[in-house]
Short mmCIF file of C-alpha atoms and ligand atoms in Angstrom, two decimals:
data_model
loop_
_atom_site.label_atom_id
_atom_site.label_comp_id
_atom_site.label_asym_id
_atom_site.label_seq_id
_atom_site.Cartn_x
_atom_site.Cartn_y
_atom_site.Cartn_z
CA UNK A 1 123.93 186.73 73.79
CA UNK A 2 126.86 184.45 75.15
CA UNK A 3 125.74 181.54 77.55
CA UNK A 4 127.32 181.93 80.43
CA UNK A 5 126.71 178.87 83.13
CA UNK A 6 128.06 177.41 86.55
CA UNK A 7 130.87 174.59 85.85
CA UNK A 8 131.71 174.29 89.29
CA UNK A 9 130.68 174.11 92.88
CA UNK A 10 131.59 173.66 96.53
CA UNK A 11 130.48 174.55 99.86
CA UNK A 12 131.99 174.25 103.24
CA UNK A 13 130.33 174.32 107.04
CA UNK A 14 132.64 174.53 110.03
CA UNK A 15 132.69 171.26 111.82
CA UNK A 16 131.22 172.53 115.37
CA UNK A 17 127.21 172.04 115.42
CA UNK A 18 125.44 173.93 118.01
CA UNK A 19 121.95 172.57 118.62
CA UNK A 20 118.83 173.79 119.50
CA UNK A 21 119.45 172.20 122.85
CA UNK A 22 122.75 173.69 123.19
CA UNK A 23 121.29 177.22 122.55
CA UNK A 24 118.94 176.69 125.42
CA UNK A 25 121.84 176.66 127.81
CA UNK A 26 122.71 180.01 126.52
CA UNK A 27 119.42 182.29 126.22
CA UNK A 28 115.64 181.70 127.34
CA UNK A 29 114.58 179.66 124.54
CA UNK A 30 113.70 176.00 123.63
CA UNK A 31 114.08 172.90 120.56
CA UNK A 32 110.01 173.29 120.57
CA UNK A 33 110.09 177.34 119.99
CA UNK A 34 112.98 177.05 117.44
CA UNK A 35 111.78 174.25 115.20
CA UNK A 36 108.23 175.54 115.32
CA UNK A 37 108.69 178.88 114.34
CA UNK A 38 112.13 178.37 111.75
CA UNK A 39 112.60 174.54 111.19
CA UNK A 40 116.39 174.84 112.06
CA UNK A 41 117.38 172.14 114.36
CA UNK A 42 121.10 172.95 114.80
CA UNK A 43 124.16 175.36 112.93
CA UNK A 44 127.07 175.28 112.43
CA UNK A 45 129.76 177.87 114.72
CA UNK A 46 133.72 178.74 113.08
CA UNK A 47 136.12 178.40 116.18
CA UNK A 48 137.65 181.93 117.60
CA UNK A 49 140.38 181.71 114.79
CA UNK A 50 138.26 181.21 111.75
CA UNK A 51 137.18 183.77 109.57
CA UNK A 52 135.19 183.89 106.88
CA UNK A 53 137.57 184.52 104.10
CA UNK A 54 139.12 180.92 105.58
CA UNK A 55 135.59 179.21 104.96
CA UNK A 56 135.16 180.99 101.45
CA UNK A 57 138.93 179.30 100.52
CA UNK A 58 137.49 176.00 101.96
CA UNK A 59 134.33 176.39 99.68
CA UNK A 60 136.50 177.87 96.67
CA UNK A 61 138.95 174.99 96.35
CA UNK A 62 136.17 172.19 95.97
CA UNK A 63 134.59 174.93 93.56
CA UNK A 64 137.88 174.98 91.16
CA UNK A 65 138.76 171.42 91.69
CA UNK A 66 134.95 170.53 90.05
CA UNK A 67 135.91 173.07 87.54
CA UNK A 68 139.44 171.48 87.11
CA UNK A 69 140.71 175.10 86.98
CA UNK A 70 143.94 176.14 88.80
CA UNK A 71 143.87 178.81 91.00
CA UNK A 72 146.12 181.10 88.25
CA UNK A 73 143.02 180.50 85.57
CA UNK A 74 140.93 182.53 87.72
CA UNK A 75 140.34 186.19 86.36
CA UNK A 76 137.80 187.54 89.47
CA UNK A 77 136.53 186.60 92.73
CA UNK A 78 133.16 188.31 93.96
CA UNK A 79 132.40 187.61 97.33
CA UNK A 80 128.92 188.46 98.69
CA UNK A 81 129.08 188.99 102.11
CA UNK A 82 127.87 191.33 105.55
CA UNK A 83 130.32 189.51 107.94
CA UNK A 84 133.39 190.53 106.54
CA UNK A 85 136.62 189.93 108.00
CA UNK A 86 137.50 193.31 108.58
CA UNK A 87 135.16 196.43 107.35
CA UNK A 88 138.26 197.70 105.41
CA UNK A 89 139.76 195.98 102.93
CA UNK A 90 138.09 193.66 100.62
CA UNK A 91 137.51 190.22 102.35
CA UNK A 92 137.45 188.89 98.56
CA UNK A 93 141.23 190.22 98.14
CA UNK A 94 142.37 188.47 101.31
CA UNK A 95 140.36 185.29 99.84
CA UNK A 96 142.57 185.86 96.10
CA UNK A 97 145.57 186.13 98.41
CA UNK A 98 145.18 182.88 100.66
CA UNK A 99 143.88 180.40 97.28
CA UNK A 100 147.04 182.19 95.37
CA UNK A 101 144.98 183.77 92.24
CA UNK A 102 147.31 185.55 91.53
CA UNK A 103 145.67 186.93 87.94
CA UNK A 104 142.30 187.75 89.37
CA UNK A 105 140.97 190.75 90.29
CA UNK A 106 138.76 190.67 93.76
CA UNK A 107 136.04 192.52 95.64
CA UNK A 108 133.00 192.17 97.94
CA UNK A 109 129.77 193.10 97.44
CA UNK A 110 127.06 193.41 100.31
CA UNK A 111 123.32 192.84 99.54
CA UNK A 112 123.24 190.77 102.68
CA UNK A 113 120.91 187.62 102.57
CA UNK A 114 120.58 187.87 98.37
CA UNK A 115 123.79 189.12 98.21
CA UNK A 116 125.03 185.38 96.14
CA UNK A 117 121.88 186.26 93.76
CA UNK A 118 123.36 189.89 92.49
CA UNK A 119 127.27 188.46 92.57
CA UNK A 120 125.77 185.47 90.27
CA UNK A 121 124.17 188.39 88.27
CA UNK A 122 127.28 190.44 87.91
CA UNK A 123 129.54 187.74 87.98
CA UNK A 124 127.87 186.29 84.18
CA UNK A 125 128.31 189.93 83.00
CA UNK A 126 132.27 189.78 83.13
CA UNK A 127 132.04 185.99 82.18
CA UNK A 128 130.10 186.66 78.87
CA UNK A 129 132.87 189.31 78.04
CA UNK A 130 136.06 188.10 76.02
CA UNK A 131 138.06 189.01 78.04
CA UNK A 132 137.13 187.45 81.24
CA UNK A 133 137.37 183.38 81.50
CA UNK A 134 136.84 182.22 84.48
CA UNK A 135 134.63 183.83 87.27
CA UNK A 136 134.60 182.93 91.36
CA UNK A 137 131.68 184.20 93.05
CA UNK A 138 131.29 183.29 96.65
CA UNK A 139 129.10 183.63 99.27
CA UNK A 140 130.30 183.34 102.83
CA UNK A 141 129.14 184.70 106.45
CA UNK A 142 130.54 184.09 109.96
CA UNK A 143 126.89 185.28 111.47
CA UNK A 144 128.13 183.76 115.00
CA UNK A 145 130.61 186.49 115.55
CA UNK A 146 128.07 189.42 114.64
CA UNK A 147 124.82 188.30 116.56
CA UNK A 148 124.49 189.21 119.95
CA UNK A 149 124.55 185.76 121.70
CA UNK A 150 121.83 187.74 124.53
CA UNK A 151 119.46 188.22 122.08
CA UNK A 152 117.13 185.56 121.86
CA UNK A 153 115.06 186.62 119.02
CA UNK A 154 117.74 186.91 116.61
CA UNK A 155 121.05 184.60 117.95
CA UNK A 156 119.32 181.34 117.35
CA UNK A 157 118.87 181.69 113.60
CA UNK A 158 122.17 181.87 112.26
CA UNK A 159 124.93 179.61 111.06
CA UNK A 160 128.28 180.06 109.49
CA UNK A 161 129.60 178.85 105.92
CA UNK A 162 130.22 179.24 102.54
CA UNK A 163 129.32 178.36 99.31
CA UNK A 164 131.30 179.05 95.63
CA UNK A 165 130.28 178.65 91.80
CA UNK A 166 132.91 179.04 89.16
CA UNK A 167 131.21 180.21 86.35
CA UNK A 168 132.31 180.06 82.11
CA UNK A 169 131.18 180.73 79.13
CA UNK A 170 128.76 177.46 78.16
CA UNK A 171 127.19 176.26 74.70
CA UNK A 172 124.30 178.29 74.03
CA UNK A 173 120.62 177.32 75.32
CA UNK A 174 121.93 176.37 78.54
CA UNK A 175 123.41 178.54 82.31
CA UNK A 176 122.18 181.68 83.63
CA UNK A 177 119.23 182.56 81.54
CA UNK A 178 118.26 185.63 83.55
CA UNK A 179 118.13 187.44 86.95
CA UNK A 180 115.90 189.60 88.58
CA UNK A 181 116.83 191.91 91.44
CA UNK A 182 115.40 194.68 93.40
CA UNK A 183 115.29 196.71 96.40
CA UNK A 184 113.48 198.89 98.72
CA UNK A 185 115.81 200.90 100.50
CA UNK A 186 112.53 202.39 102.98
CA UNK A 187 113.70 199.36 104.79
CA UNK A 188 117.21 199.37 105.50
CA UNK A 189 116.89 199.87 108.72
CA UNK A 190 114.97 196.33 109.22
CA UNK A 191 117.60 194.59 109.24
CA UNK A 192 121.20 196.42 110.19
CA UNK A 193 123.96 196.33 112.81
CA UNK A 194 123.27 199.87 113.94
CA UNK A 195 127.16 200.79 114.47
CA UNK A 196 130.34 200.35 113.69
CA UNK A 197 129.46 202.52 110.47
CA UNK A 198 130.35 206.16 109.88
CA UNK A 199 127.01 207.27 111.21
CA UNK A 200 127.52 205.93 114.71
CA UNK A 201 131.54 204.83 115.38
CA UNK A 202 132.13 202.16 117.43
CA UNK A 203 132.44 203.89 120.90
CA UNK A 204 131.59 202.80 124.49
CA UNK A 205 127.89 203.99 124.79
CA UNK A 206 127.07 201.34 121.96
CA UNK A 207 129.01 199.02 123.14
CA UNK A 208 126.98 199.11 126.14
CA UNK A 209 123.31 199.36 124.29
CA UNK A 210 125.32 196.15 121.99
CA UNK A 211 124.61 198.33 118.83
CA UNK A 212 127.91 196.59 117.16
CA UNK A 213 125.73 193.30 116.53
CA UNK A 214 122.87 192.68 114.16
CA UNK A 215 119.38 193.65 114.94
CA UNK A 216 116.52 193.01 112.76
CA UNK A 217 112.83 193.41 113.15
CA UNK A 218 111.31 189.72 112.78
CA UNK A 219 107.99 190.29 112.12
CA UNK A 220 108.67 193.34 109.70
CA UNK A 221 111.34 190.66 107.76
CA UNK A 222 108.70 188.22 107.76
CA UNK A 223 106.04 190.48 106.01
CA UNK A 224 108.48 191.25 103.38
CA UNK A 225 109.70 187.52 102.50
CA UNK A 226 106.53 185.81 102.10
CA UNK A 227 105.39 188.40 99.57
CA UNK A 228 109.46 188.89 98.30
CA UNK A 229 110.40 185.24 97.56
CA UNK A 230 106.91 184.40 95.45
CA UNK A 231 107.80 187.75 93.29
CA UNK A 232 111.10 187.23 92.81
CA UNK A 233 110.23 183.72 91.40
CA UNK A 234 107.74 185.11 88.97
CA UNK A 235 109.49 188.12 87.79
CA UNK A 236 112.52 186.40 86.64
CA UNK A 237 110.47 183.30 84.81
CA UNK A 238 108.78 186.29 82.94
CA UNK A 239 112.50 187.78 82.18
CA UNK A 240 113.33 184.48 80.46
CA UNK A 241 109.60 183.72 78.71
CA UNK A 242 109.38 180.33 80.76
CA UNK A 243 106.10 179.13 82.82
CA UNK A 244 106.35 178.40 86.69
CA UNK A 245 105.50 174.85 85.64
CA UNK A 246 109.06 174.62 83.46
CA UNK A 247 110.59 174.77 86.89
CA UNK A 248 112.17 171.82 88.11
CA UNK A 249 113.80 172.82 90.99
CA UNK A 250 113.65 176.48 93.10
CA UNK A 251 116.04 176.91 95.76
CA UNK A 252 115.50 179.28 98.32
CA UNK A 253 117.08 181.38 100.89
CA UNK A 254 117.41 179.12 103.92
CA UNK A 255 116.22 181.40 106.41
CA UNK A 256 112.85 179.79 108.02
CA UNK A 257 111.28 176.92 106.42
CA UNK A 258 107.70 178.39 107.56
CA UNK A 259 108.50 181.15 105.05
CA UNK A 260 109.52 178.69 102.16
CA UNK A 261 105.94 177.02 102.67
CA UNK A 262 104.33 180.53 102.35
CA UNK A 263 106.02 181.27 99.28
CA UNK A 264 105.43 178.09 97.60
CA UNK A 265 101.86 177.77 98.83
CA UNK A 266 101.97 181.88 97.29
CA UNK A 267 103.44 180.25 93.97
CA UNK A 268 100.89 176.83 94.10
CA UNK A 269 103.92 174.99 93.56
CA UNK A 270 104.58 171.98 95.83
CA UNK A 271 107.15 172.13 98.97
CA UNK A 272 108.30 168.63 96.84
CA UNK A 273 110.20 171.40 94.16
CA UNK A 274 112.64 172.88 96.35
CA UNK A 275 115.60 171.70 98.39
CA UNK A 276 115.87 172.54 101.90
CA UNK A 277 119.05 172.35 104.51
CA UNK A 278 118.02 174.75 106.69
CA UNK A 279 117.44 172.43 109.81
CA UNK A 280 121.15 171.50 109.49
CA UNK A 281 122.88 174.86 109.16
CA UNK A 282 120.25 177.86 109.92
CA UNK A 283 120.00 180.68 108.24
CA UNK A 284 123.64 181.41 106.57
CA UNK A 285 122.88 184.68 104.68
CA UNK A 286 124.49 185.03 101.46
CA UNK A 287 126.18 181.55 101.86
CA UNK A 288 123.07 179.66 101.96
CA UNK A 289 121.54 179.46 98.38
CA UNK A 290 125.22 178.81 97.32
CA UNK A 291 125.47 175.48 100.01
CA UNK A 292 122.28 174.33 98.99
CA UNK A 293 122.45 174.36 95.15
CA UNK A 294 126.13 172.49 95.67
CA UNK A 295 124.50 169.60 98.44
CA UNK A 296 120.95 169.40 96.03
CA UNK A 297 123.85 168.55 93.60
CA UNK A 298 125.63 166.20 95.45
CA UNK A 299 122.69 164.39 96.18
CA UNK A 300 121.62 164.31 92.73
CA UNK A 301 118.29 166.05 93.16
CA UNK A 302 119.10 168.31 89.87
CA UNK A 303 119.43 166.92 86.51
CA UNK A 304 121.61 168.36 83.52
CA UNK A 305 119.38 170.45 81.86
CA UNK A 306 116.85 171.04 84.34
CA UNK A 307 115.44 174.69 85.12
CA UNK A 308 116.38 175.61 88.26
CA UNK A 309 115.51 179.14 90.61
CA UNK A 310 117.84 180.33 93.09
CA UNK A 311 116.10 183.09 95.10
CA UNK A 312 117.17 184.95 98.12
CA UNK A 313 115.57 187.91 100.32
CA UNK A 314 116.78 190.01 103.07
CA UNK A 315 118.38 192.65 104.23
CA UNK A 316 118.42 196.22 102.38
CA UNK A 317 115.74 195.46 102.09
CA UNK A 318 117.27 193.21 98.64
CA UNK A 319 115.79 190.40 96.98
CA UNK A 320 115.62 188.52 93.45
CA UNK A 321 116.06 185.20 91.79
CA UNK A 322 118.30 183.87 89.34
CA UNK A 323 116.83 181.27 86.71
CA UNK A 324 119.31 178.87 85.41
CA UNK A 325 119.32 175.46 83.00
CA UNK A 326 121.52 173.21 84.59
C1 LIG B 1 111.93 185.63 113.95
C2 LIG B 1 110.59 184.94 113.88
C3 LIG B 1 110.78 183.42 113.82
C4 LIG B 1 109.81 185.27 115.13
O1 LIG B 1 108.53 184.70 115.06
P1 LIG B 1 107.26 185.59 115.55
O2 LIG B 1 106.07 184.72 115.45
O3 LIG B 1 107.26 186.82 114.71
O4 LIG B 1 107.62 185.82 117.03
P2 LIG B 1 107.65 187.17 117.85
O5 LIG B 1 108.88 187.94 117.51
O6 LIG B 1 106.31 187.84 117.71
O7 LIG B 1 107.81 186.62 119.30
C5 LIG B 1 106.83 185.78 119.89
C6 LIG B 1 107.31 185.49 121.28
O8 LIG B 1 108.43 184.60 121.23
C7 LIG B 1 109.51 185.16 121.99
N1 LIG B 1 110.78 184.75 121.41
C8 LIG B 1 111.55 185.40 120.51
N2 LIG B 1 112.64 184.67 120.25
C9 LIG B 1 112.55 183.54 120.98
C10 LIG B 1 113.35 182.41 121.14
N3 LIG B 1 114.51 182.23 120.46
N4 LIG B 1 112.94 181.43 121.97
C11 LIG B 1 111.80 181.54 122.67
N5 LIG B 1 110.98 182.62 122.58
C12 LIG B 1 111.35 183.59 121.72
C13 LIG B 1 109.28 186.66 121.93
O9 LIG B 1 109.92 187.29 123.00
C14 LIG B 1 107.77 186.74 122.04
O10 LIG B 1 107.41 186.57 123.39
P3 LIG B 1 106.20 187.42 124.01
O11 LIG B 1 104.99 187.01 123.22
O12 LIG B 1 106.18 186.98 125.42
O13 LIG B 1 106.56 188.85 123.80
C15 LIG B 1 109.76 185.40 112.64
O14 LIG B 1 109.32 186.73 112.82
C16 LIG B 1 110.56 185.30 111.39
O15 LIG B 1 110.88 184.23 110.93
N6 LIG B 1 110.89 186.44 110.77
C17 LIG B 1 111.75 186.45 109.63
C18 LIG B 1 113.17 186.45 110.11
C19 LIG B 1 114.16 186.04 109.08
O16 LIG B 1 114.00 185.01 108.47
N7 LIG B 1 115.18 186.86 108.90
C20 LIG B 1 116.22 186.66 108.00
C21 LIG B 1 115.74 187.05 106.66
S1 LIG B 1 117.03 187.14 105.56
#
């Protein structure tokens, strides 16, 4: 088996911050309610002419300059996304146009919330092959333009960004040791934006019922993650023969820190062991395992050679867990 590991990384947040405070001035809802029931404290919001393909470049760039690749070394760009900039064509080949890879071959893939976990996963595939070098797989989301800013229950959540790994081939014993991923497609329903598909086009009636914007069944998503994350996390240490106490670092899907403490209470593992930036940028789907492996990095809370689990759960229903030596 080639090695196949991450060589670079970078991750890039819009500059607006909208609070908890500043939410209240926009729906019925409160700092107290928020930060009880998520731990997010403020997000971050792209302005009107900022799209997510212009946050993935952001995050991309800081991603190949850690690599010290040029934009012409790279051979693919997977983006995992469910805010795309338009449904039709691939966000990722807008992406290849604006950072000029002009030898890579780009598309998108959409698990939603885990989507960074599967493009990680197929993403090492091409990278172990000889004839793939260098591989860009991105996660980025513009969540602000898809949620209905009149619904409470869901609006206050989100956050835009983007996060990017290059990955290579590395020496052997070290990288991507394994993934695990499933789904349960029962559930797909859970979490959707009901239109705007083929099944219901975009038309005036659901416009008017706001069926164009995500919708997702809280409690239903809740049930699933505490039970998701904790499985995912044990299913891929037994894909790669290691012990949950080998891990030295998991980090999760920042969508509610009460759901991180149920699946690390679930695991027995400390709250210490994982890294958690949720209160500054909400929950930014497939962007947000991506922008908090690169800022646990930046702040030096990983080691070389340290065994770390990125794991992610959401919509599809989709979740898994990628366990890496760094
Ligand atoms: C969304 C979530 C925080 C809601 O918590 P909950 O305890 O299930 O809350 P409920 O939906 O039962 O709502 C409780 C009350 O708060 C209200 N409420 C909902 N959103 C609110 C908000 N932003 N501010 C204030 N009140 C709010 C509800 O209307 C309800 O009021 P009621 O009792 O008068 O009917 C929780 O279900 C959750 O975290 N689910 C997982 C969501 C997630 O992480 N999704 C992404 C996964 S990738």
């Amino acid at each position: 088996m080639v090695a196949v590991g991450i060589v670079g990384i970078g991750a890039y947040v819009p500059p607006k911050i909208m609070t908890n405070e500043d939410w209240a001035k926009v729906v019925d809802t409160s700092d107290e309610w928020i930060t009880q029931k998520t731990g997010i404290k403020e997000r971050r919001i792209s302005e009107k002419d900022v799209c997510t393909s212009d946050l993935a470049v952001f995050a991309c760039k800081k991603a190949m300059d850690d690599a010290q690749i040029r934009p012409e070394d790279v051979d693919m760009i997977i983006l995992a996304t469910s805010s795309p900039d338009v449904p039709l064509s691939s966000t990722a080949g807008i992406i290849q146009h604006k950072l000029g890879c002009i030898n890579a071959s780009a598309f998108d893939i959409n698990a939603v919330c885990s989507g960074w976990i599967h493009a990680l996963e197929i993403g090492s595939k091409f990278a172990a092959d000889d004839n793939y070098e260098n591989i860009l797989v991105v996660g980025a989301e513009t969540y602000s333009r898809i949620v209905n800013w009149s619904d409470r229950s869901t609006c206050v959540l989100f956050g835009d960004g983007a996060g990017a790994a290059v990955l290579q081939k590395v020496e052997e014993g070290r990288g991507i040791l394994g993934t695990w991923l499933h789904s349960d497609g029962k559930g797909s329903d859970v979490i959707e934006i009901p239109a705007g598909g083929i099944r219901k086009p975009i038309s005036s009636d659901n416009f008017n019922e706001g069926e164009q914007y995500f919708h997702m069944d809280g409690r239903a998503v809740w049930d699933f993650a505490i039970e998701a994350m904790p499985q995912a996390v044990r299913n891929v240490l037994k894909r790669v023969h290691r012990d949950l106490k080998d891990v030295d670092m998991i980090i999760p899907h920042q969508a509610n820190l009460n759901i991180i403490k149920a699946g690390m209470n679930a695991l027995n593992l400390p709250i210490e062991k994982t890294f958690i930036n949720l209160q500054k940028y909400g929950n930014t789907a497939a962007a947000s395992v991506p922008i908090a492996l690169y800022e646990a990095v930046e702040e030096g809370k990983i080691k070389s050679g340290d065994l770390i689990i990125t794991v992610a759960f959401g919509g599809g229903l989709s979740w898994g867990a990628n366990a890496i030596i760094w």
